[in-house]
Amino acid sequence: MNETLERWGSQRAFILAVTGAAVGLGNIWRFPYVAGENGGAAFLALYVGFVVLLGLPVMMAEILIGRAGRRSPSQSLAHLARQAGQSTHWRWVGSFGGVTVFLILSFYSVVSGWSIEYLVATINGSFVDAAPDQVAADFERFLADPLRMTFNHTLFLLLTMSVVAAGVSNGLEKLNNLMMPLLYVLLAVLVFHATTTVGFAQAMDWLFTPELSAVNPGVVLNAMGHAFFTLAVGACALMAYGAYMPDHQSLPRAVGMVAILDITVALLSGIAIFSVVFSQGMDPAAGPGLMFVTLPIAFADMPLGSVWLGMFFLLLLMATWTSSINLAEPMVAGLQGLGWRRSRATALVTVSVWLLGLLSVLSFSTLADVHWLAGRNFFELVSTVPSDVFLPLGGLLIAIFAVWVLPRDIALRALDAGPNGFRLWRAVVRYISIPLMCLVLISSLI
Ligand code: TRP
């Protein structure tokens, strides 16, 4: 298989595509509830630290491999390994990434389906003057209804895969251009509202005053996993996007932008959501339903609340859409690399992800008490282990490949940050990121 000729249309298009991959459920839905379960500020501090020390350097490693290889992830790894005179078994890192995104996309599509449900409910006026208890009870009722959940999961997956079928560098650019600025405006409105609520001070304190006593190995592992998840790093999905990156664009500058945009979205939604949590005397550790219960309540007492709420779910849907497109791309590119036509590859991925997603759907009703590992039901398993263990493991292998296998001149050119920038990046990956990943993985698995 030869080099891909597909390219993002411009430098801006590349940054938007990677931001689109990064900003999604991870920032708006996952960050608040995982922070809620892990004590708040301590988790936030660790997560930001991991983004800087691990997430960013490994993200650069991942994208530069794709950019240097210009093929599907597995093929890029094999091709570059061959050039370096090393084993082509490195291709299995690409396959491992494929398994990881497969598992993640299966639950991601289900949860994104919840936003479709909530968008429609908002348009129908279901949340006008809704009482907090009512909103919580409605969410429970929705979760207990596998048919409605399956319908939304199906719809969302079809939405995603129809873009993937057409090739990601068409179409995605326009979607991102429209969505990202609007998302920020809406979050700003929400945060402004949050400052007027009684829970605001408590939320700020809870998010920004870390307590060391709240830190244990589990919290550290979760924070590391979340840093990878939110940046979309560790599963070769950004490697697939790197293959389409134009020449003459500095990689560190591009990913630096992405990280800032990504963290900001998480912080803004955290402030918005926890202000409601504390205003209403709710439990921050309420779990995956946190966002879906708090936001309708927050908007209910705002003027034109339903209009804002509807816009919010629409934007959330667009944000998750661009992320799930990124999750699907490496699988489709991988099958294409094996000689499949894009249409057939897309069809196979769609059907398999859909089927696996049904197990997540049923985890909220029929299979709720069927435990697969350490007391976790299927949804609890698939929404934690791939992110918290597989992504860091994949990231570790990607980092090792980039700094010890890939020939220096190839990496230097693909990073495009000059010799000093290159030396700094490589030193950080070698002496900080890699040891840190090993340390956290080993200590938490023991
Ligand atoms: N970063 C996305 C989010 O926060 C999820 C995501 C997109 C992802 N592509 C990925 C996670 C690749 C891991 C790997 O919602």
Coordinates of C-alpha atoms and ligand atoms in Angstrom, one line a residue:
M1 CA 0.0 0.0 0.0
N2 CA 1.4 3.4 -1.0
E3 CA 1.4 6.7 0.6
T4 CA -1.9 8.4 1.1
L5 CA -2.5 11.5 -1.0
E6 CA -5.3 12.8 1.2
R7 CA -4.4 16.0 3.0
W8 CA -6.1 18.5 5.3
G9 CA -6.8 21.6 3.3
S10 CA -4.8 24.0 5.5
Q11 CA -2.9 24.4 8.7
R12 CA -6.0 25.7 10.4
A13 CA -7.9 22.6 9.1
F14 CA -5.5 20.3 10.8
I15 CA -5.7 22.1 14.2
L16 CA -9.5 22.1 13.9
A17 CA -9.6 18.4 13.1
V18 CA -7.4 17.5 16.1
T19 CA -9.4 19.8 18.3
G20 CA -12.6 18.3 17.0
A21 CA -11.2 14.8 18.0
A22 CA -10.0 16.0 21.4
V23 CA -13.1 18.0 22.5
G24 CA -16.0 15.7 23.1
L25 CA -17.7 13.7 25.8
G26 CA -14.4 13.6 27.6
N27 CA -14.5 17.3 28.4
I28 CA -18.2 17.9 29.0
W29 CA -19.6 14.6 30.3
R30 CA -16.6 12.4 31.4
F31 CA -14.4 15.0 33.1
P32 CA -17.1 16.3 35.6
Y33 CA -18.3 12.9 36.6
V34 CA -14.9 11.3 36.9
A35 CA -13.6 14.3 38.8
G36 CA -16.7 14.0 41.0
E37 CA -15.9 10.4 41.8
N38 CA -12.2 11.2 42.4
G39 CA -12.4 14.0 44.9
G40 CA -12.4 17.1 42.6
A41 CA -9.4 19.4 42.8
A42 CA -6.8 16.8 43.4
F43 CA -8.0 15.0 40.3
L44 CA -8.0 18.2 38.3
A45 CA -4.4 19.1 39.3
L46 CA -3.2 15.6 38.4
Y47 CA -5.0 15.6 35.1
V48 CA -3.6 18.9 34.0
G49 CA -0.1 17.8 35.1
F50 CA -0.4 14.6 33.1
V51 CA -1.6 16.5 30.0
V52 CA 1.5 18.7 30.1
L53 CA 4.1 16.0 31.0
L54 CA 2.6 13.0 29.2
G55 CA -0.3 13.9 27.0
L56 CA 1.4 16.6 24.9
P57 CA 4.8 14.9 24.3
V58 CA 3.1 11.6 23.4
M59 CA 0.6 13.4 21.2
M60 CA 3.5 14.8 19.3
A61 CA 5.1 11.4 19.0
E62 CA 1.9 9.9 17.8
I63 CA 1.1 12.5 15.1
L64 CA 4.7 12.6 13.9
I65 CA 4.7 8.9 13.3
G66 CA 1.6 9.2 11.1
R67 CA 3.1 12.2 9.4
A68 CA 6.4 10.5 8.6
G69 CA 4.7 7.3 7.5
R70 CA 1.8 8.8 5.5
R71 CA -0.1 5.4 5.7
S72 CA -2.6 3.7 8.0
P73 CA -1.3 3.5 11.6
S74 CA -0.2 -0.1 11.3
Q75 CA 1.4 0.4 8.0
S76 CA 3.2 3.6 9.0
L77 CA 4.7 1.7 12.0
A78 CA 5.8 -1.2 9.9
H79 CA 7.1 1.0 7.1
L80 CA 9.2 3.2 9.4
A81 CA 10.4 0.2 11.5
R82 CA 11.7 -1.4 8.3
Q83 CA 13.5 1.8 7.3
A84 CA 15.1 1.8 10.7
G85 CA 16.1 -1.9 10.3
Q86 CA 13.8 -3.0 13.1
S87 CA 11.1 -5.6 13.4
T88 CA 7.9 -4.9 11.5
H89 CA 6.1 -6.4 14.5
W90 CA 5.7 -2.8 15.6
R91 CA 2.6 -2.9 13.4
W92 CA 0.8 -4.6 16.3
V93 CA 0.8 -1.3 18.2
G94 CA -1.5 -0.1 15.5
S95 CA -3.8 -3.2 15.8
F96 CA -3.8 -2.7 19.6
G97 CA -5.0 0.9 19.0
G98 CA -7.7 -0.5 16.7
V99 CA -9.0 -2.7 19.5
T100 CA -8.9 0.2 22.0
V101 CA -10.9 2.6 19.7
F102 CA -13.3 -0.2 18.9
L103 CA -14.1 -0.7 22.6
I104 CA -14.3 3.1 23.3
L105 CA -16.5 3.9 20.3
S106 CA -19.0 1.2 21.3
F107 CA -19.9 3.0 24.5
Y108 CA -19.2 6.5 23.1
S109 CA -21.9 6.1 20.6
V110 CA -24.4 5.0 23.2
V111 CA -23.7 8.0 25.5
S112 CA -23.7 10.4 22.5
G113 CA -27.1 8.9 21.7
W114 CA -28.3 10.3 25.1
S115 CA -27.6 13.8 23.8
I116 CA -29.9 13.1 20.8
E117 CA -32.6 12.0 23.2
Y118 CA -32.1 15.2 25.3
L119 CA -32.0 17.4 22.3
V120 CA -35.3 16.1 21.1
A121 CA -36.8 16.2 24.6
T122 CA -35.7 19.9 24.9
I123 CA -37.3 20.8 21.6
N124 CA -40.5 19.2 22.8
G125 CA -40.5 21.4 25.9
S126 CA -40.0 18.5 28.4
F127 CA -37.7 20.6 30.6
V128 CA -39.7 23.8 30.8
D129 CA -40.0 24.6 34.5
A130 CA -38.9 21.1 35.3
A131 CA -38.3 20.3 39.0
P132 CA -34.9 18.8 39.9
D133 CA -36.5 15.5 41.2
Q134 CA -38.4 15.2 38.0
V135 CA -35.3 15.6 35.8
A136 CA -33.5 12.9 37.7
A137 CA -36.4 10.6 37.6
D138 CA -36.8 11.1 33.8
F139 CA -33.2 10.2 33.3
E140 CA -33.6 7.0 35.2
R141 CA -36.7 6.1 33.2
F142 CA -34.8 6.7 29.9
L143 CA -31.9 4.5 31.0
A144 CA -34.3 1.7 31.8
D145 CA -35.6 1.7 28.2
P146 CA -33.3 -0.3 26.0
L147 CA -35.4 0.3 22.9
R148 CA -35.1 4.1 23.0
M149 CA -31.4 3.9 23.9
T150 CA -30.8 1.5 21.0
F151 CA -32.6 3.8 18.6
N152 CA -30.4 6.8 19.6
H153 CA -27.2 4.7 19.5
T154 CA -28.1 3.5 16.0
L155 CA -28.9 7.0 14.8
F156 CA -25.6 8.5 16.2
L157 CA -23.5 5.7 14.7
L158 CA -25.0 6.1 11.3
L159 CA -24.4 9.9 11.5
T160 CA -20.7 9.2 12.3
M161 CA -20.1 6.5 9.8
S162 CA -21.7 8.5 7.0
V163 CA -18.9 11.1 7.3
V164 CA -16.2 8.5 7.7
A165 CA -17.4 6.7 4.5
A166 CA -16.9 9.9 2.6
G167 CA -13.3 10.4 3.9
V168 CA -12.5 12.6 6.8
S169 CA -10.6 15.4 5.2
N170 CA -13.7 16.4 3.3
G171 CA -16.6 17.7 5.3
L172 CA -15.0 17.6 8.7
E173 CA -13.4 21.0 8.3
K174 CA -16.7 22.8 7.8
L175 CA -18.3 21.1 10.7
N176 CA -15.5 22.1 13.0
N177 CA -15.3 25.6 11.8
L178 CA -18.9 26.2 12.8
M179 CA -19.0 24.2 15.9
M180 CA -16.0 25.1 18.0
P181 CA -16.6 28.9 18.3
L182 CA -20.3 28.4 19.1
L183 CA -19.4 25.8 21.8
Y184 CA -17.3 28.4 23.6
V185 CA -20.0 31.0 23.5
L186 CA -22.5 28.6 25.0
L187 CA -20.1 27.5 27.7
A188 CA -19.4 31.1 28.5
V189 CA -23.1 31.7 29.0
L190 CA -23.4 28.7 31.3
V191 CA -20.4 29.9 33.3
F192 CA -21.8 33.4 33.6
H193 CA -25.0 31.9 34.9
A194 CA -23.0 29.7 37.3
T195 CA -21.5 32.8 38.9
T196 CA -25.0 33.9 39.9
T197 CA -25.9 30.7 41.7
V198 CA -25.5 30.0 45.4
G199 CA -23.3 26.9 44.8
F200 CA -20.7 28.8 42.7
A201 CA -18.2 29.5 45.6
Q202 CA -18.4 25.9 46.8
A203 CA -17.9 24.6 43.3
M204 CA -14.8 26.8 42.8
D205 CA -13.4 25.7 46.1
W206 CA -14.1 22.0 45.3
L207 CA -12.5 22.3 41.9
F208 CA -9.5 24.4 42.7
T209 CA -8.4 23.6 46.2
P210 CA -6.7 20.2 46.1
E211 CA -6.5 18.1 49.2
L212 CA -3.6 15.7 49.2
S213 CA -5.5 13.3 51.4
A214 CA -7.8 12.6 48.4
V215 CA -5.0 11.2 46.3
N216 CA -4.5 7.4 46.1
P217 CA -3.1 5.2 43.3
G218 CA -6.6 4.8 41.8
V219 CA -7.0 8.5 41.5
V220 CA -3.6 8.9 39.9
L221 CA -4.4 6.1 37.3
N222 CA -7.8 7.6 36.5
A223 CA -6.3 11.1 36.0
M224 CA -3.6 9.7 33.7
G225 CA -6.2 7.7 31.7
H226 CA -8.4 10.7 31.5
A227 CA -5.5 12.9 30.1
F228 CA -5.0 10.4 27.3
F229 CA -8.8 10.0 26.7
T230 CA -9.5 13.7 26.5
L231 CA -6.6 14.4 24.2
A232 CA -7.5 11.4 22.0
V233 CA -4.0 10.0 22.5
G234 CA -2.7 6.5 22.8
A235 CA -4.8 4.5 20.3
C236 CA -3.1 5.6 17.0
A237 CA -6.3 7.6 16.2
L238 CA -4.3 10.8 15.9
M239 CA -1.6 8.9 14.0
A240 CA -4.3 8.3 11.4
Y241 CA -4.9 12.1 11.3
G242 CA -1.2 12.9 11.2
A243 CA -0.9 11.0 7.9
Y244 CA -3.0 13.8 6.4
M245 CA -1.1 16.6 8.0
P246 CA 0.4 19.1 5.5
D247 CA 4.1 19.7 5.2
H248 CA 5.6 22.9 6.7
Q249 CA 3.6 23.2 9.9
S250 CA 5.1 23.1 13.3
L251 CA 3.7 20.2 15.3
P252 CA 4.4 21.5 18.8
R253 CA 2.6 24.8 18.1
A254 CA -0.4 23.0 16.7
V255 CA -0.8 20.5 19.5
G256 CA -0.2 23.2 22.1
M257 CA -3.2 25.1 20.8
V258 CA -5.3 21.9 20.9
A259 CA -4.4 21.2 24.5
I260 CA -5.3 24.7 25.7
L261 CA -8.6 24.6 23.9
D262 CA -9.3 21.1 25.3
I263 CA -8.5 22.0 28.9
T264 CA -10.6 25.2 28.8
V265 CA -13.7 23.3 27.7
A266 CA -13.3 20.9 30.6
L267 CA -12.8 23.7 33.1
L268 CA -15.8 25.7 31.9
S269 CA -18.1 22.7 31.9
G270 CA -16.8 21.7 35.3
I271 CA -17.6 25.1 36.7
A272 CA -21.0 25.1 35.1
I273 CA -21.9 21.7 36.3
F274 CA -20.6 21.7 39.8
S275 CA -22.3 25.1 40.5
V276 CA -25.6 23.3 39.9
V277 CA -24.5 20.3 41.9
F278 CA -23.7 22.3 45.0
S279 CA -26.7 24.8 44.5
Q280 CA -29.1 21.8 44.5
G281 CA -27.3 19.9 47.2
M282 CA -26.7 17.0 44.8
D283 CA -23.9 14.4 45.1
P284 CA -20.8 15.2 43.0
A285 CA -20.0 11.5 42.7
A286 CA -23.4 10.7 41.2
G287 CA -21.7 9.0 38.2
P288 CA -22.3 9.0 34.4
G289 CA -25.7 10.8 34.7
L290 CA -24.3 13.9 36.3
M291 CA -24.3 16.1 33.2
F292 CA -27.7 15.0 31.9
V293 CA -29.3 15.7 35.3
T294 CA -27.6 18.9 36.2
L295 CA -27.8 20.9 32.9
P296 CA -31.6 20.8 32.4
I297 CA -31.9 22.0 36.0
A298 CA -29.4 24.8 35.4
F299 CA -31.1 26.1 32.3
A300 CA -34.6 25.7 33.7
D301 CA -34.3 28.9 35.8
M302 CA -32.7 31.0 33.1
P303 CA -34.7 33.2 30.7
L304 CA -35.2 31.4 27.4
G305 CA -33.7 28.3 29.2
S306 CA -35.0 25.8 26.7
V307 CA -33.5 27.6 23.8
W308 CA -30.1 27.6 25.5
L309 CA -30.4 24.0 26.6
G310 CA -31.4 22.9 23.0
M311 CA -28.4 24.7 21.6
F312 CA -26.2 23.2 24.2
F313 CA -27.2 19.6 23.3
L314 CA -26.9 20.4 19.6
L315 CA -23.3 21.6 20.1
L316 CA -22.5 18.6 22.4
L317 CA -23.8 16.4 19.7
M318 CA -21.5 18.1 17.1
A319 CA -18.6 17.8 19.4
T320 CA -19.1 14.1 20.0
W321 CA -19.7 13.6 16.3
T322 CA -16.2 14.9 15.4
S323 CA -14.7 12.8 18.2
S324 CA -16.4 9.6 17.2
I325 CA -15.3 10.2 13.6
N326 CA -11.8 10.2 14.9
L327 CA -12.4 7.0 16.9
A328 CA -13.7 5.3 13.7
E329 CA -11.0 6.5 11.3
P330 CA -8.1 4.3 12.4
M331 CA -10.2 1.1 12.1
V332 CA -11.4 2.0 8.6
A333 CA -7.9 3.2 7.5
G334 CA -6.5 0.0 8.9
L335 CA -8.9 -2.3 7.0
Q336 CA -8.2 -0.2 3.9
G337 CA -4.6 -0.8 4.4
L338 CA -5.4 -4.5 4.2
G339 CA -6.8 -3.9 0.8
W340 CA -10.5 -3.4 1.7
R341 CA -12.6 -0.9 -0.1
R342 CA -13.5 2.1 2.1
S343 CA -17.2 1.4 1.8
R344 CA -16.9 -2.2 2.9
A345 CA -14.5 -1.3 5.7
T346 CA -17.0 1.3 6.9
A347 CA -19.8 -1.2 6.8
L348 CA -18.0 -3.8 8.8
V349 CA -16.9 -1.3 11.5
T350 CA -20.4 0.1 11.8
V351 CA -22.0 -3.3 12.3
S352 CA -19.4 -4.5 14.8
V353 CA -19.5 -1.3 16.9
W354 CA -23.3 -1.3 16.8
L355 CA -23.5 -4.9 18.1
L356 CA -21.0 -4.3 20.9
G357 CA -22.8 -1.1 21.8
L358 CA -25.9 -3.1 22.6
L359 CA -24.1 -4.6 25.6
S360 CA -23.6 -1.0 26.9
V361 CA -27.3 -0.2 26.3
L362 CA -28.4 -3.3 28.2
S363 CA -26.0 -2.5 31.1
F364 CA -28.5 0.1 32.3
S365 CA -31.4 -2.4 32.4
T366 CA -31.3 -6.2 31.8
L367 CA -27.5 -6.6 32.3
A368 CA -27.1 -4.0 35.1
D369 CA -26.1 -6.6 37.7
V370 CA -24.1 -8.8 35.5
H371 CA -20.5 -8.2 36.5
W372 CA -17.6 -8.9 34.2
L373 CA -14.6 -7.8 36.1
A374 CA -14.1 -6.6 39.7
G375 CA -17.8 -5.9 40.2
R376 CA -18.1 -3.9 37.1
N377 CA -21.0 -4.4 34.6
F378 CA -20.2 -4.1 30.9
F379 CA -20.7 -0.4 30.6
E380 CA -18.6 0.3 33.7
L381 CA -15.9 -2.0 32.3
V382 CA -15.8 -0.6 28.8
S383 CA -15.9 3.0 29.9
T384 CA -12.9 2.6 32.3
V385 CA -10.4 -0.1 31.4
P386 CA -9.7 0.8 27.7
S387 CA -9.2 4.5 28.7
D388 CA -7.3 4.0 31.9
V389 CA -5.1 1.1 31.0
F390 CA -5.1 0.5 27.2
L391 CA -4.5 4.2 26.2
P392 CA -1.5 4.7 28.5
L393 CA -0.1 1.3 27.4
G394 CA -0.5 2.2 23.8
G395 CA 0.9 5.7 24.5
L396 CA 4.0 4.1 26.1
L397 CA 4.7 1.9 23.1
I398 CA 4.1 4.9 20.7
A399 CA 6.6 7.0 22.7
I400 CA 9.2 4.3 22.8
F401 CA 8.9 3.9 19.0
A402 CA 9.2 7.6 18.4
V403 CA 12.3 8.2 20.5
W404 CA 14.2 4.9 20.2
V405 CA 13.2 3.2 17.0
L406 CA 12.4 6.0 14.5
P407 CA 15.6 7.3 12.8
R408 CA 16.5 10.7 14.2
D409 CA 16.4 12.7 10.9
I410 CA 12.9 11.4 10.1
A411 CA 11.6 12.3 13.5
L412 CA 13.3 15.7 13.4
R413 CA 11.7 16.5 10.0
A414 CA 8.2 15.3 11.0
L415 CA 8.2 17.3 14.3
D416 CA 9.1 20.5 12.4
A417 CA 10.3 22.4 15.4
G418 CA 14.0 23.0 14.7
P419 CA 16.9 21.1 16.3
N420 CA 16.5 22.6 19.7
G421 CA 12.8 22.0 19.8
F422 CA 13.4 18.4 18.8
R423 CA 16.1 17.8 21.5
L424 CA 13.8 19.3 24.1
W425 CA 10.8 17.1 23.0
R426 CA 13.0 14.0 22.9
A427 CA 14.5 14.6 26.3
V428 CA 11.0 15.1 27.8
V429 CA 9.7 11.9 26.3
R430 CA 12.7 9.8 27.2
Y431 CA 13.3 11.0 30.7
I432 CA 9.9 12.2 31.9
S433 CA 7.0 10.8 30.0
I434 CA 8.2 7.2 29.5
P435 CA 9.3 6.7 33.1
L436 CA 6.2 8.3 34.5
M437 CA 3.9 6.2 32.4
C438 CA 5.7 3.0 33.5
L439 CA 5.6 4.1 37.2
V440 CA 1.9 4.8 37.2
L441 CA 0.9 1.7 35.2
I442 CA 3.1 -0.6 37.3
S443 CA 2.1 0.9 40.7
S444 CA -1.6 0.8 40.0
L445 CA -1.6 -2.7 38.5
I446 CA 0.1 -4.2 41.5
Ligands
TRP1 N1 -11.1 13.0 23.1 C1 -12.4 12.6 22.9 C2 -13.3 13.1 24.0 O1 -12.8 13.7 24.9 C3 -12.6 11.1 22.7 C4 -11.7 10.5 21.6 C5 -11.7 10.9 20.3 C6 -10.7 9.6 21.8 N2 -10.8 10.2 19.6 C7 -10.1 9.4 20.5 C8 -10.3 8.9 22.9 C9 -9.1 8.5 20.4 C10 -9.2 8.0 22.7 C11 -8.6 7.8 21.5 O2 -14.5 13.0 24.0

